[in-house]
mmCIF file of C-alpha atoms in Angstrom:
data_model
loop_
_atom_site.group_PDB
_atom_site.id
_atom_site.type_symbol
_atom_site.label_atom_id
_atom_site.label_comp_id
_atom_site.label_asym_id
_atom_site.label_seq_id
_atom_site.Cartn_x
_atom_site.Cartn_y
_atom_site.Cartn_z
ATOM 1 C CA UNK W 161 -16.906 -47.309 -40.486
ATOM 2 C CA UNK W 162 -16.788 -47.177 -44.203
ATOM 3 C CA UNK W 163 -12.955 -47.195 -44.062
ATOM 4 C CA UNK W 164 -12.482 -49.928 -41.927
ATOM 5 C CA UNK W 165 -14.943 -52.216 -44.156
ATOM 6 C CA UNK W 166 -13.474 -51.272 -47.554
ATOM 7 C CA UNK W 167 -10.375 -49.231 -46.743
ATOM 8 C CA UNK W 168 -6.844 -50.682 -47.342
ATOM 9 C CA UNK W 169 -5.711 -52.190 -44.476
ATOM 10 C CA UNK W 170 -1.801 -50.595 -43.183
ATOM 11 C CA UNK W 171 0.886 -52.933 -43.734
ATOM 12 C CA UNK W 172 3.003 -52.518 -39.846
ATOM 13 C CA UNK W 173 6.259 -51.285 -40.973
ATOM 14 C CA UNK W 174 8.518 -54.100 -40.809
ATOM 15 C CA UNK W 175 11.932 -52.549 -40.169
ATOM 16 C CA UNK W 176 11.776 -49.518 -38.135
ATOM 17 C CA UNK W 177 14.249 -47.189 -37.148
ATOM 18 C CA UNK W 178 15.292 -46.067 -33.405
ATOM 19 C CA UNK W 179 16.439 -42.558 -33.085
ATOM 20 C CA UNK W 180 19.300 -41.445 -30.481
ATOM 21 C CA UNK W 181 17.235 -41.650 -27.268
ATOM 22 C CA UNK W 182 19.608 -39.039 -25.855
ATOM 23 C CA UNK W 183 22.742 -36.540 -26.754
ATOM 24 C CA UNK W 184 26.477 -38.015 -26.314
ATOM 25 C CA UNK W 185 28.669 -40.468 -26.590
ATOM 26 C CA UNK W 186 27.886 -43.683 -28.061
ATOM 27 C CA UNK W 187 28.734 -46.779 -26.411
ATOM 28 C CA UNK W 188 28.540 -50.608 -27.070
ATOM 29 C CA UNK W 189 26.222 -52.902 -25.038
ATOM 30 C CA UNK W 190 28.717 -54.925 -24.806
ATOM 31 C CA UNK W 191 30.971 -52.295 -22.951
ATOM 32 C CA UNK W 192 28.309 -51.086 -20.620
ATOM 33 C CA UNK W 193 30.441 -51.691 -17.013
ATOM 34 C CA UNK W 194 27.013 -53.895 -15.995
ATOM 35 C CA UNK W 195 27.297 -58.135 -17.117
ATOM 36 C CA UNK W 196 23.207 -57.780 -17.076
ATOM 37 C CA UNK W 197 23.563 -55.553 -20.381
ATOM 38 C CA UNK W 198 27.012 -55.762 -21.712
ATOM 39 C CA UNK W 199 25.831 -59.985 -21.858
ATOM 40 C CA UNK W 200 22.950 -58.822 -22.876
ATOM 41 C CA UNK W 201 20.784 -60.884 -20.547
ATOM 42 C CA UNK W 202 17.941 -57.911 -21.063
ATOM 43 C CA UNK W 203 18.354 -57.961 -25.078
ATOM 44 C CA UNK W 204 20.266 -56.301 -27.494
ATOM 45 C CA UNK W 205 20.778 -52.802 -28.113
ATOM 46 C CA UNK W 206 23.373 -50.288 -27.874
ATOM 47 C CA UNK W 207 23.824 -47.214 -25.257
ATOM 48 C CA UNK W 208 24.630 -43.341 -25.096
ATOM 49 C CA UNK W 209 26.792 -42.144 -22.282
ATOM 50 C CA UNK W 210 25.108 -38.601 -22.186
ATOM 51 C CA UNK W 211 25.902 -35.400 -22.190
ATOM 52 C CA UNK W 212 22.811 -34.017 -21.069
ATOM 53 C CA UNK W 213 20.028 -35.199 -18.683
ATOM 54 C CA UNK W 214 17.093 -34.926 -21.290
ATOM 55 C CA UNK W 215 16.079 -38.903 -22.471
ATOM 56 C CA UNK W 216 13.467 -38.977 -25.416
ATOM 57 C CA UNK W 217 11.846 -41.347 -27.378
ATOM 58 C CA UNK W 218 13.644 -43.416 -29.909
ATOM 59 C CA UNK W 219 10.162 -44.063 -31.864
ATOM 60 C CA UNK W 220 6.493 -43.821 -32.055
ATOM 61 C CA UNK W 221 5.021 -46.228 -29.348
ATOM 62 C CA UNK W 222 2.820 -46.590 -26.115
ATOM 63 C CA UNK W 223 4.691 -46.552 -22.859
ATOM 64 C CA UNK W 224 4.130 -49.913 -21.089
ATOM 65 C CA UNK W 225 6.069 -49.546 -17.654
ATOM 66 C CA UNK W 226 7.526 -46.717 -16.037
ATOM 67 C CA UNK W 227 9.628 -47.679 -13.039
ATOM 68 C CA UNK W 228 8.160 -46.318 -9.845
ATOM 69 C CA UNK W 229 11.922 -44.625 -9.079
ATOM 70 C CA UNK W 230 11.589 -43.387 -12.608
ATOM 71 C CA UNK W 231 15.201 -44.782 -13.673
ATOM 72 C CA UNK W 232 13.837 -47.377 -16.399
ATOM 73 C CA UNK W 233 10.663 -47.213 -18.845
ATOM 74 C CA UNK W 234 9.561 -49.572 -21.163
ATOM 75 C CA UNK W 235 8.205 -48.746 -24.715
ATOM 76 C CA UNK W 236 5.729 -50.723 -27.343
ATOM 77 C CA UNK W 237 5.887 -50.069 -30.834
ATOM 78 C CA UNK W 238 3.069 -50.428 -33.418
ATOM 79 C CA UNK W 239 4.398 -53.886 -34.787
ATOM 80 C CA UNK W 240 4.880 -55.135 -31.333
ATOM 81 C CA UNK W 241 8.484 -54.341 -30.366
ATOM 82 C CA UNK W 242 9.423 -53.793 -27.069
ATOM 83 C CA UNK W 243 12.583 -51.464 -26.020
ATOM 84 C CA UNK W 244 13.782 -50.837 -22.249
ATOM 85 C CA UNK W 245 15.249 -47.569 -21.338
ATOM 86 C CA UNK W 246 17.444 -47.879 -18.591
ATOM 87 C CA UNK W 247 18.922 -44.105 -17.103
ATOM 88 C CA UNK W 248 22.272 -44.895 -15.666
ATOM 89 C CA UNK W 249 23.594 -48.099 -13.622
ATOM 90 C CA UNK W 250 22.510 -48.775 -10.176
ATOM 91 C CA UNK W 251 20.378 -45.671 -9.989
ATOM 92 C CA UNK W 252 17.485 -47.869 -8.445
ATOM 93 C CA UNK W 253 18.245 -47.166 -4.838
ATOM 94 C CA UNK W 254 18.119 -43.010 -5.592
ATOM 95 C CA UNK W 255 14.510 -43.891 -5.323
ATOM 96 C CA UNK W 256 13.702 -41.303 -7.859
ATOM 97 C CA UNK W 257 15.833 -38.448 -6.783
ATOM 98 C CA UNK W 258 17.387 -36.333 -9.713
ATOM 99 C CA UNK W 259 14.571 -37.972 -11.883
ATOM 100 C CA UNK W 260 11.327 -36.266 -13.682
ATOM 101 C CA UNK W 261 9.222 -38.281 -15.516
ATOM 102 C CA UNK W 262 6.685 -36.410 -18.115
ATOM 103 C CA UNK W 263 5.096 -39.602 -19.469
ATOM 104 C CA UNK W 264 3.168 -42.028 -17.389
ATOM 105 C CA UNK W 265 1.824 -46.228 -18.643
ATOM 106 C CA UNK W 266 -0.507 -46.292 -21.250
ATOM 107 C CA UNK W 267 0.620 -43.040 -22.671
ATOM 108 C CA UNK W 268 1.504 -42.557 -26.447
ATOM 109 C CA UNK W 269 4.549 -41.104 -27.458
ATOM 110 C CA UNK W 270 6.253 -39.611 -30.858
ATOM 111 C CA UNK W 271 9.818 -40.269 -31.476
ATOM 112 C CA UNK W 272 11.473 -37.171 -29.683
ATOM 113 C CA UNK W 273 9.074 -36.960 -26.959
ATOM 114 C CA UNK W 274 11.124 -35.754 -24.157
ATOM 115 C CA UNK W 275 9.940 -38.524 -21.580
ATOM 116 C CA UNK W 276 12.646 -37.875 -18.830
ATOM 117 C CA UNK W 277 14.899 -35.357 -17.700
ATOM 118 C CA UNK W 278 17.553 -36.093 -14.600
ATOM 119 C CA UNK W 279 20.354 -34.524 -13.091
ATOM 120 C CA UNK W 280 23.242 -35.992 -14.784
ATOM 121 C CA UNK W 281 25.418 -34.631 -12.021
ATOM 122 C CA UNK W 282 23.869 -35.760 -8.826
ATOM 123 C CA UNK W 283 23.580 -39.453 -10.942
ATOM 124 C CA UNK W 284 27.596 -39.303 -11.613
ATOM 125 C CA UNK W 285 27.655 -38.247 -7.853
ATOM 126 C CA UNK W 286 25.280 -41.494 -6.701
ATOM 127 C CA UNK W 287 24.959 -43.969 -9.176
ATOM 128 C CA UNK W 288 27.782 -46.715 -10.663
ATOM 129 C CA UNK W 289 27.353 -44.790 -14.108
ATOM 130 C CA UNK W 290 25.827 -42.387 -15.920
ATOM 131 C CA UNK W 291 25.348 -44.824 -19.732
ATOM 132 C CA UNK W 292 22.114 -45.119 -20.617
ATOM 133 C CA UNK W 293 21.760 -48.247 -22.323
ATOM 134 C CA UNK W 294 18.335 -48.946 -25.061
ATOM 135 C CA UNK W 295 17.644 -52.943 -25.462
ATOM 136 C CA UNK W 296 15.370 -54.848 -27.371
ATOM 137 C CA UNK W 297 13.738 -56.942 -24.495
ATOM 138 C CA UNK W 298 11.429 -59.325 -26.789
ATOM 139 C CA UNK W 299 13.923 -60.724 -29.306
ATOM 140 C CA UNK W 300 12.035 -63.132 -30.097
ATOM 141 C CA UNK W 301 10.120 -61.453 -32.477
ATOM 142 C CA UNK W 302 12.745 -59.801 -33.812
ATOM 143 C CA UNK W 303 14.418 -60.975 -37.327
ATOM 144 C CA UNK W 304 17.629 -58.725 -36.699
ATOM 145 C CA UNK W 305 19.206 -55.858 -35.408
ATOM 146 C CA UNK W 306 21.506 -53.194 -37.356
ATOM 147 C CA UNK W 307 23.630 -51.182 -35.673
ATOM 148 C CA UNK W 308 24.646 -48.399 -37.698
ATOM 149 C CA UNK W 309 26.414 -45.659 -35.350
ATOM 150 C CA UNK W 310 28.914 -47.596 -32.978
ATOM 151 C CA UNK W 311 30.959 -44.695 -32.202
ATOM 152 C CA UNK W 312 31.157 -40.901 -31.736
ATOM 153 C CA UNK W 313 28.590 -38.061 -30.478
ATOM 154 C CA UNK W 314 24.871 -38.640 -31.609
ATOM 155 C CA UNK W 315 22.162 -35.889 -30.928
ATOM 156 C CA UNK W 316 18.977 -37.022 -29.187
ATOM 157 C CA UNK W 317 16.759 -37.603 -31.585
ATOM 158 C CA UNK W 318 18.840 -36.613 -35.054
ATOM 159 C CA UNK W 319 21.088 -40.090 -35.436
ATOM 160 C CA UNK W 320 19.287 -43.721 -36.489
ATOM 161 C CA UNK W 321 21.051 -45.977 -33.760
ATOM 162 C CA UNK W 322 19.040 -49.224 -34.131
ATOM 163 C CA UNK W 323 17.584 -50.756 -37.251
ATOM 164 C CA UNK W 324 15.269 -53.096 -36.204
ATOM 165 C CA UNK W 325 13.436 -55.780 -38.174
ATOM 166 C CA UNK W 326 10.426 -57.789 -37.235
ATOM 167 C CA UNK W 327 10.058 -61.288 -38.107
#
């Protein structure tokens, strides 16, 4: 009680940092093979075509939607950004298959929380693509967005992929 009356209060980090949300191949948004992200009509982010079926968080945050098929998540961070995860294109109608989710809404997470794993091969097998691309969905309180890696192999969690600063 004492703390919160005469404690300093903590300053929200204004830029944060999003970590490589999985292992492979970056790739731009704007080459993703889907006009919804490649215009960016979601927001603006950047993608990893993977290597490996494990998906972890980019940062700290809260988890504030979890698709019921388990292909797309939503995360909140502290200072109120919001980032979509989206596993693969058009994996919505395998209703889940290939997908384990270890994180459910309302859950907090640490930046390399594993909070999906999938079977990369049976979503080449089904799905229009295996890219997974990360977007900033409420730009509007965003100031701007570095992108610092726009090329190469990234390991989940090791590589800062997004800078993002808060208005």
């Amino acid at each position: 009680m004492f703390k919160k009356l005469f404690g300093k209060k903590e300053k929200l980090t204004k830029t944060m940092e999003l970590k490589a949300h999985a292992s492979g191949d970056i790739v731009k948004l704007e080459d993703v093979p889907d006009a919804v992200f490649a215009d960016k009509m979601m927001g603006d982010g950047i993608a990893i075509m993977p290597a490996e079926g494990k998906i972890v968080s980019p940062v700290d945050g809260e988890i504030i939607q979890i698709f019921p098929t388990k292909h797309a998540l939503g995360i909140r961070t502290e200072n109120g950004v919001e980032i979509l995860i989206h596993i693969g294109l058009d994996t919505v109608s395998m209703k889940g298959e290939g997908f384990t989710a270890y994180v459910e809404e309302g859950k907090k997470v640490k930046a390399g929380d594993v909070l999906v794993t999938v079977d990369l091969e049976l979503i080449k097998k089904k799905a229009k693509s295996a890219v997974i691309p990360m977007v900033i969905t409420n730009g509007d309180v965003i100031e701007k967005i570095e992108k610092p890696i726009l090329s190469g192999k990234v390991t989940s969690f090791n590589e800062t992929i997004l800078k993002v600063t808060v208005k």
